[in-house]
Amino acid sequence: MQRKIRAVASFLFLFVSLVTSVAQERANTATNSTDQIELQRLEKVWNNAHLHGDTSALDALWADELVVTVPRMPVMDKAQSLAIWRTGRMKFQRYETSETDFRIFGDAAVVTGRLLRERTLGDKDIHEDWRFTKVYIRRHGKWRVVSWQASESAPR
């Protein structure tokens, strides 16, 4: 009799564990899907802010700890990056991302992709084809960029 009770108890434990695991996986998938939709939206906000020189949108997207590492420029923090934008010297004619991939790890996310930029800096036209990695963190329910790194794309 005790064997049957143990067998039933073991079965129920495994069954409950399996159901809980499946429910948790579904909840994580739903959360990741919702987070990915929000991150996709923020990527559009990022691109439009660069295209239109919207420093308020960039300020809202960037965490105070932001680190920017891009080709041919010194490593910058949030204040330094915003200062460049506030000069109004840099104007984008094109700012398009593609091949984006989103990886979400709880309250952190990594977005990678390709970036094609055309801009004017002073009187110089500059065309750039970059690969990028952007790291978001979620604080108080809002995603903010803490790191953005870009490098030249490999020749095709």
PDB file of C-alpha atoms in Angstrom:
ATOM      1  CA  MET A   1       0.000   0.000   0.000  1.00  0.00           C
ATOM      2  CA  GLN A   2       2.808   2.409   0.899  1.00  0.00           C
ATOM      3  CA  ARG A   3       4.475   1.621  -2.426  1.00  0.00           C
ATOM      4  CA  LYS A   4       1.319   2.628  -4.289  1.00  0.00           C
ATOM      5  CA  ILE A   5       1.040   5.853  -2.272  1.00  0.00           C
ATOM      6  CA  ARG A   6       4.691   6.687  -3.002  1.00  0.00           C
ATOM      7  CA  ALA A   7       4.240   5.882  -6.692  1.00  0.00           C
ATOM      8  CA  VAL A   8       1.124   8.076  -6.892  1.00  0.00           C
ATOM      9  CA  ALA A   9       2.861  10.862  -4.936  1.00  0.00           C
ATOM     10  CA  SER A  10       5.906  10.647  -7.239  1.00  0.00           C
ATOM     11  CA  PHE A  11       3.678  10.704 -10.298  1.00  0.00           C
ATOM     12  CA  LEU A  12       1.759  13.724  -8.991  1.00  0.00           C
ATOM     13  CA  PHE A  13       5.016  15.530  -8.147  1.00  0.00           C
ATOM     14  CA  LEU A  14       6.390  14.907 -11.659  1.00  0.00           C
ATOM     15  CA  PHE A  15       3.080  15.893 -13.251  1.00  0.00           C
ATOM     16  CA  VAL A  16       2.845  19.148 -11.277  1.00  0.00           C
ATOM     17  CA  SER A  17       6.513  19.878 -12.030  1.00  0.00           C
ATOM     18  CA  LEU A  18       5.950  19.328 -15.753  1.00  0.00           C
ATOM     19  CA  VAL A  19       2.792  21.462 -15.835  1.00  0.00           C
ATOM     20  CA  THR A  20       4.566  24.221 -13.883  1.00  0.00           C
ATOM     21  CA  SER A  21       7.554  24.064 -16.225  1.00  0.00           C
ATOM     22  CA  VAL A  22       5.365  24.278 -19.339  1.00  0.00           C
ATOM     23  CA  ALA A  23       3.374  27.175 -17.858  1.00  0.00           C
ATOM     24  CA  GLN A  24       6.578  29.023 -16.944  1.00  0.00           C
ATOM     25  CA  GLU A  25       7.999  28.482 -20.455  1.00  0.00           C
ATOM     26  CA  ARG A  26       4.790  29.838 -22.004  1.00  0.00           C
ATOM     27  CA  ALA A  27       4.888  32.855 -19.680  1.00  0.00           C
ATOM     28  CA  ASN A  28       8.542  33.492 -20.577  1.00  0.00           C
ATOM     29  CA  THR A  29       7.748  33.208 -24.289  1.00  0.00           C
ATOM     30  CA  ALA A  30       4.857  35.657 -23.946  1.00  0.00           C
ATOM     31  CA  THR A  31       7.041  38.065 -21.945  1.00  0.00           C
ATOM     32  CA  ASN A  32       9.889  37.795 -24.462  1.00  0.00           C
ATOM     33  CA  SER A  33       7.439  38.399 -27.302  1.00  0.00           C
ATOM     34  CA  THR A  34       6.073  41.516 -25.582  1.00  0.00           C
ATOM     35  CA  ASP A  35       9.598  42.699 -24.790  1.00  0.00           C
ATOM     36  CA  GLN A  36      10.724  42.115 -28.362  1.00  0.00           C
ATOM     37  CA  ILE A  37       7.827  44.180 -29.701  1.00  0.00           C
ATOM     38  CA  GLU A  38       8.796  46.999 -27.319  1.00  0.00           C
ATOM     39  CA  LEU A  39      12.471  46.762 -28.284  1.00  0.00           C
ATOM     40  CA  GLN A  40      11.540  46.850 -31.982  1.00  0.00           C
ATOM     41  CA  ARG A  41       9.532  49.992 -31.288  1.00  0.00           C
ATOM     42  CA  LEU A  42      12.470  51.555 -29.428  1.00  0.00           C
ATOM     43  CA  GLU A  43      14.782  50.729 -32.337  1.00  0.00           C
ATOM     44  CA  LYS A  44      12.464  52.765 -34.585  1.00  0.00           C
ATOM     45  CA  VAL A  45      12.491  55.604 -32.041  1.00  0.00           C
ATOM     46  CA  TRP A  46      16.322  55.421 -31.992  1.00  0.00           C
ATOM     47  CA  ASN A  47      16.560  55.554 -35.802  1.00  0.00           C
ATOM     48  CA  ASN A  48      14.051  58.403 -36.142  1.00  0.00           C
ATOM     49  CA  ALA A  49      15.746  60.386 -33.368  1.00  0.00           C
ATOM     50  CA  HIS A  50      19.073  60.125 -35.209  1.00  0.00           C
ATOM     51  CA  LEU A  51      17.478  60.988 -38.531  1.00  0.00           C
ATOM     52  CA  HIS A  52      15.711  64.056 -37.115  1.00  0.00           C
ATOM     53  CA  GLY A  53      18.288  65.152 -34.527  1.00  0.00           C
ATOM     54  CA  ASP A  54      15.821  64.625 -31.677  1.00  0.00           C
ATOM     55  CA  THR A  55      18.025  64.984 -28.582  1.00  0.00           C
ATOM     56  CA  SER A  56      15.038  64.669 -26.228  1.00  0.00           C
ATOM     57  CA  ALA A  57      14.214  61.219 -27.605  1.00  0.00           C
ATOM     58  CA  LEU A  58      17.868  60.164 -27.387  1.00  0.00           C
ATOM     59  CA  ASP A  59      18.151  61.477 -23.837  1.00  0.00           C
ATOM     60  CA  ALA A  60      15.096  59.410 -22.870  1.00  0.00           C
ATOM     61  CA  LEU A  61      16.445  56.255 -24.580  1.00  0.00           C
ATOM     62  CA  TRP A  62      19.937  56.413 -23.114  1.00  0.00           C
ATOM     63  CA  ALA A  63      20.721  55.287 -19.584  1.00  0.00           C
ATOM     64  CA  ASP A  64      22.941  57.588 -17.532  1.00  0.00           C
ATOM     65  CA  GLU A  65      25.699  54.937 -17.774  1.00  0.00           C
ATOM     66  CA  LEU A  66      25.673  54.904 -21.591  1.00  0.00           C
ATOM     67  CA  VAL A  67      28.951  54.028 -23.307  1.00  0.00           C
ATOM     68  CA  VAL A  68      29.260  54.678 -27.059  1.00  0.00           C
ATOM     69  CA  THR A  69      32.074  53.087 -29.049  1.00  0.00           C
ATOM     70  CA  VAL A  70      32.062  53.815 -32.786  1.00  0.00           C
ATOM     71  CA  PRO A  71      34.725  53.925 -35.516  1.00  0.00           C
ATOM     72  CA  ARG A  72      37.013  56.964 -35.762  1.00  0.00           C
ATOM     73  CA  MET A  73      35.678  58.601 -32.579  1.00  0.00           C
ATOM     74  CA  PRO A  74      36.715  58.512 -28.929  1.00  0.00           C
ATOM     75  CA  VAL A  75      34.659  56.425 -26.509  1.00  0.00           C
ATOM     76  CA  MET A  76      31.853  58.655 -25.241  1.00  0.00           C
ATOM     77  CA  ASP A  77      29.397  58.727 -22.373  1.00  0.00           C
ATOM     78  CA  LYS A  78      25.837  60.049 -22.421  1.00  0.00           C
ATOM     79  CA  ALA A  79      26.756  63.687 -21.702  1.00  0.00           C
ATOM     80  CA  GLN A  80      29.427  63.733 -24.411  1.00  0.00           C
ATOM     81  CA  SER A  81      27.123  62.097 -26.958  1.00  0.00           C
ATOM     82  CA  LEU A  82      24.280  64.522 -26.238  1.00  0.00           C
ATOM     83  CA  ALA A  83      26.696  67.462 -26.466  1.00  0.00           C
ATOM     84  CA  ILE A  84      27.585  66.447 -30.037  1.00  0.00           C
ATOM     85  CA  TRP A  85      23.905  66.276 -30.940  1.00  0.00           C
ATOM     86  CA  ARG A  86      23.147  69.634 -29.390  1.00  0.00           C
ATOM     87  CA  THR A  87      25.688  71.384 -31.638  1.00  0.00           C
ATOM     88  CA  GLY A  88      23.471  70.638 -34.624  1.00  0.00           C
ATOM     89  CA  ARG A  89      26.560  70.022 -36.769  1.00  0.00           C
ATOM     90  CA  MET A  90      25.706  66.421 -37.579  1.00  0.00           C
ATOM     91  CA  LYS A  91      22.767  65.810 -39.896  1.00  0.00           C
ATOM     92  CA  PHE A  92      21.650  62.419 -41.171  1.00  0.00           C
ATOM     93  CA  GLN A  93      20.087  61.932 -44.564  1.00  0.00           C
ATOM     94  CA  ARG A  94      19.837  58.177 -44.002  1.00  0.00           C
ATOM     95  CA  TYR A  95      19.775  56.058 -40.841  1.00  0.00           C
ATOM     96  CA  GLU A  96      18.522  52.527 -41.566  1.00  0.00           C
ATOM     97  CA  THR A  97      18.975  49.290 -39.689  1.00  0.00           C
ATOM     98  CA  SER A  98      18.460  45.785 -41.037  1.00  0.00           C
ATOM     99  CA  GLU A  99      19.299  42.203 -40.144  1.00  0.00           C
ATOM    100  CA  THR A 100      18.333  42.962 -36.543  1.00  0.00           C
ATOM    101  CA  ASP A 101      18.336  40.196 -33.962  1.00  0.00           C
ATOM    102  CA  PHE A 102      16.899  40.496 -30.466  1.00  0.00           C
ATOM    103  CA  ARG A 103      18.096  38.423 -27.518  1.00  0.00           C
ATOM    104  CA  ILE A 104      16.331  38.961 -24.218  1.00  0.00           C
ATOM    105  CA  PHE A 105      17.751  37.829 -20.883  1.00  0.00           C
ATOM    106  CA  GLY A 106      15.284  38.900 -18.202  1.00  0.00           C
ATOM    107  CA  ASP A 107      15.937  42.609 -17.612  1.00  0.00           C
ATOM    108  CA  ALA A 108      18.750  42.797 -20.182  1.00  0.00           C
ATOM    109  CA  ALA A 109      18.598  42.584 -23.956  1.00  0.00           C
ATOM    110  CA  VAL A 110      21.130  42.573 -26.767  1.00  0.00           C
ATOM    111  CA  VAL A 111      20.200  43.891 -30.201  1.00  0.00           C
ATOM    112  CA  THR A 112      22.531  43.311 -33.137  1.00  0.00           C
ATOM    113  CA  GLY A 113      22.243  44.288 -36.761  1.00  0.00           C
ATOM    114  CA  ARG A 114      23.483  46.286 -39.693  1.00  0.00           C
ATOM    115  CA  LEU A 115      23.337  50.067 -39.945  1.00  0.00           C
ATOM    116  CA  LEU A 116      23.563  52.152 -43.102  1.00  0.00           C
ATOM    117  CA  ARG A 117      24.117  55.844 -42.402  1.00  0.00           C
ATOM    118  CA  GLU A 118      24.552  58.859 -44.617  1.00  0.00           C
ATOM    119  CA  ARG A 119      25.343  62.065 -42.833  1.00  0.00           C
ATOM    120  CA  THR A 120      26.805  65.479 -43.165  1.00  0.00           C
ATOM    121  CA  LEU A 121      29.342  66.647 -40.614  1.00  0.00           C
ATOM    122  CA  GLY A 122      30.236  70.254 -41.252  1.00  0.00           C
ATOM    123  CA  ASP A 123      30.723  70.312 -45.032  1.00  0.00           C
ATOM    124  CA  LYS A 124      31.661  66.620 -45.367  1.00  0.00           C
ATOM    125  CA  ASP A 125      29.350  63.889 -46.658  1.00  0.00           C
ATOM    126  CA  ILE A 126      29.989  60.572 -44.937  1.00  0.00           C
ATOM    127  CA  HIS A 127      28.621  57.142 -45.913  1.00  0.00           C
ATOM    128  CA  GLU A 128      28.901  54.370 -43.334  1.00  0.00           C
ATOM    129  CA  ASP A 129      28.080  50.663 -43.396  1.00  0.00           C
ATOM    130  CA  TRP A 130      28.341  49.331 -39.850  1.00  0.00           C
ATOM    131  CA  ARG A 131      27.516  46.270 -37.790  1.00  0.00           C
ATOM    132  CA  PHE A 132      26.232  47.186 -34.339  1.00  0.00           C
ATOM    133  CA  THR A 133      25.576  45.756 -30.907  1.00  0.00           C
ATOM    134  CA  LYS A 134      23.280  47.568 -28.530  1.00  0.00           C
ATOM    135  CA  VAL A 135      22.675  46.552 -24.910  1.00  0.00           C
ATOM    136  CA  TYR A 136      19.440  47.517 -23.188  1.00  0.00           C
ATOM    137  CA  ILE A 137      18.560  47.147 -19.528  1.00  0.00           C
ATOM    138  CA  ARG A 138      15.095  47.403 -18.030  1.00  0.00           C
ATOM    139  CA  ARG A 139      14.732  49.665 -15.003  1.00  0.00           C
ATOM    140  CA  HIS A 140      11.452  50.605 -13.394  1.00  0.00           C
ATOM    141  CA  GLY A 141       9.667  48.920 -16.309  1.00  0.00           C
ATOM    142  CA  LYS A 142      11.465  50.913 -19.048  1.00  0.00           C
ATOM    143  CA  TRP A 143      14.165  49.764 -21.436  1.00  0.00           C
ATOM    144  CA  ARG A 144      17.261  52.012 -21.691  1.00  0.00           C
ATOM    145  CA  VAL A 145      20.430  51.668 -23.766  1.00  0.00           C
ATOM    146  CA  VAL A 146      23.572  51.247 -21.653  1.00  0.00           C
ATOM    147  CA  SER A 147      25.999  50.383 -24.436  1.00  0.00           C
ATOM    148  CA  TRP A 148      26.187  50.936 -28.168  1.00  0.00           C
ATOM    149  CA  GLN A 149      29.112  49.673 -30.177  1.00  0.00           C
ATOM    150  CA  ALA A 150      29.575  49.759 -33.936  1.00  0.00           C
ATOM    151  CA  SER A 151      32.278  48.594 -36.304  1.00  0.00           C
ATOM    152  CA  GLU A 152      32.842  48.707 -40.045  1.00  0.00           C
ATOM    153  CA  SER A 153      30.988  45.980 -41.937  1.00  0.00           C
ATOM    154  CA  ALA A 154      33.102  43.432 -43.715  1.00  0.00           C
ATOM    155  CA  PRO A 155      33.338  44.003 -47.480  1.00  0.00           C
ATOM    156  CA  ARG A 156      30.735  42.059 -49.427  1.00  0.00           C
TER     157      ARG A 156
END
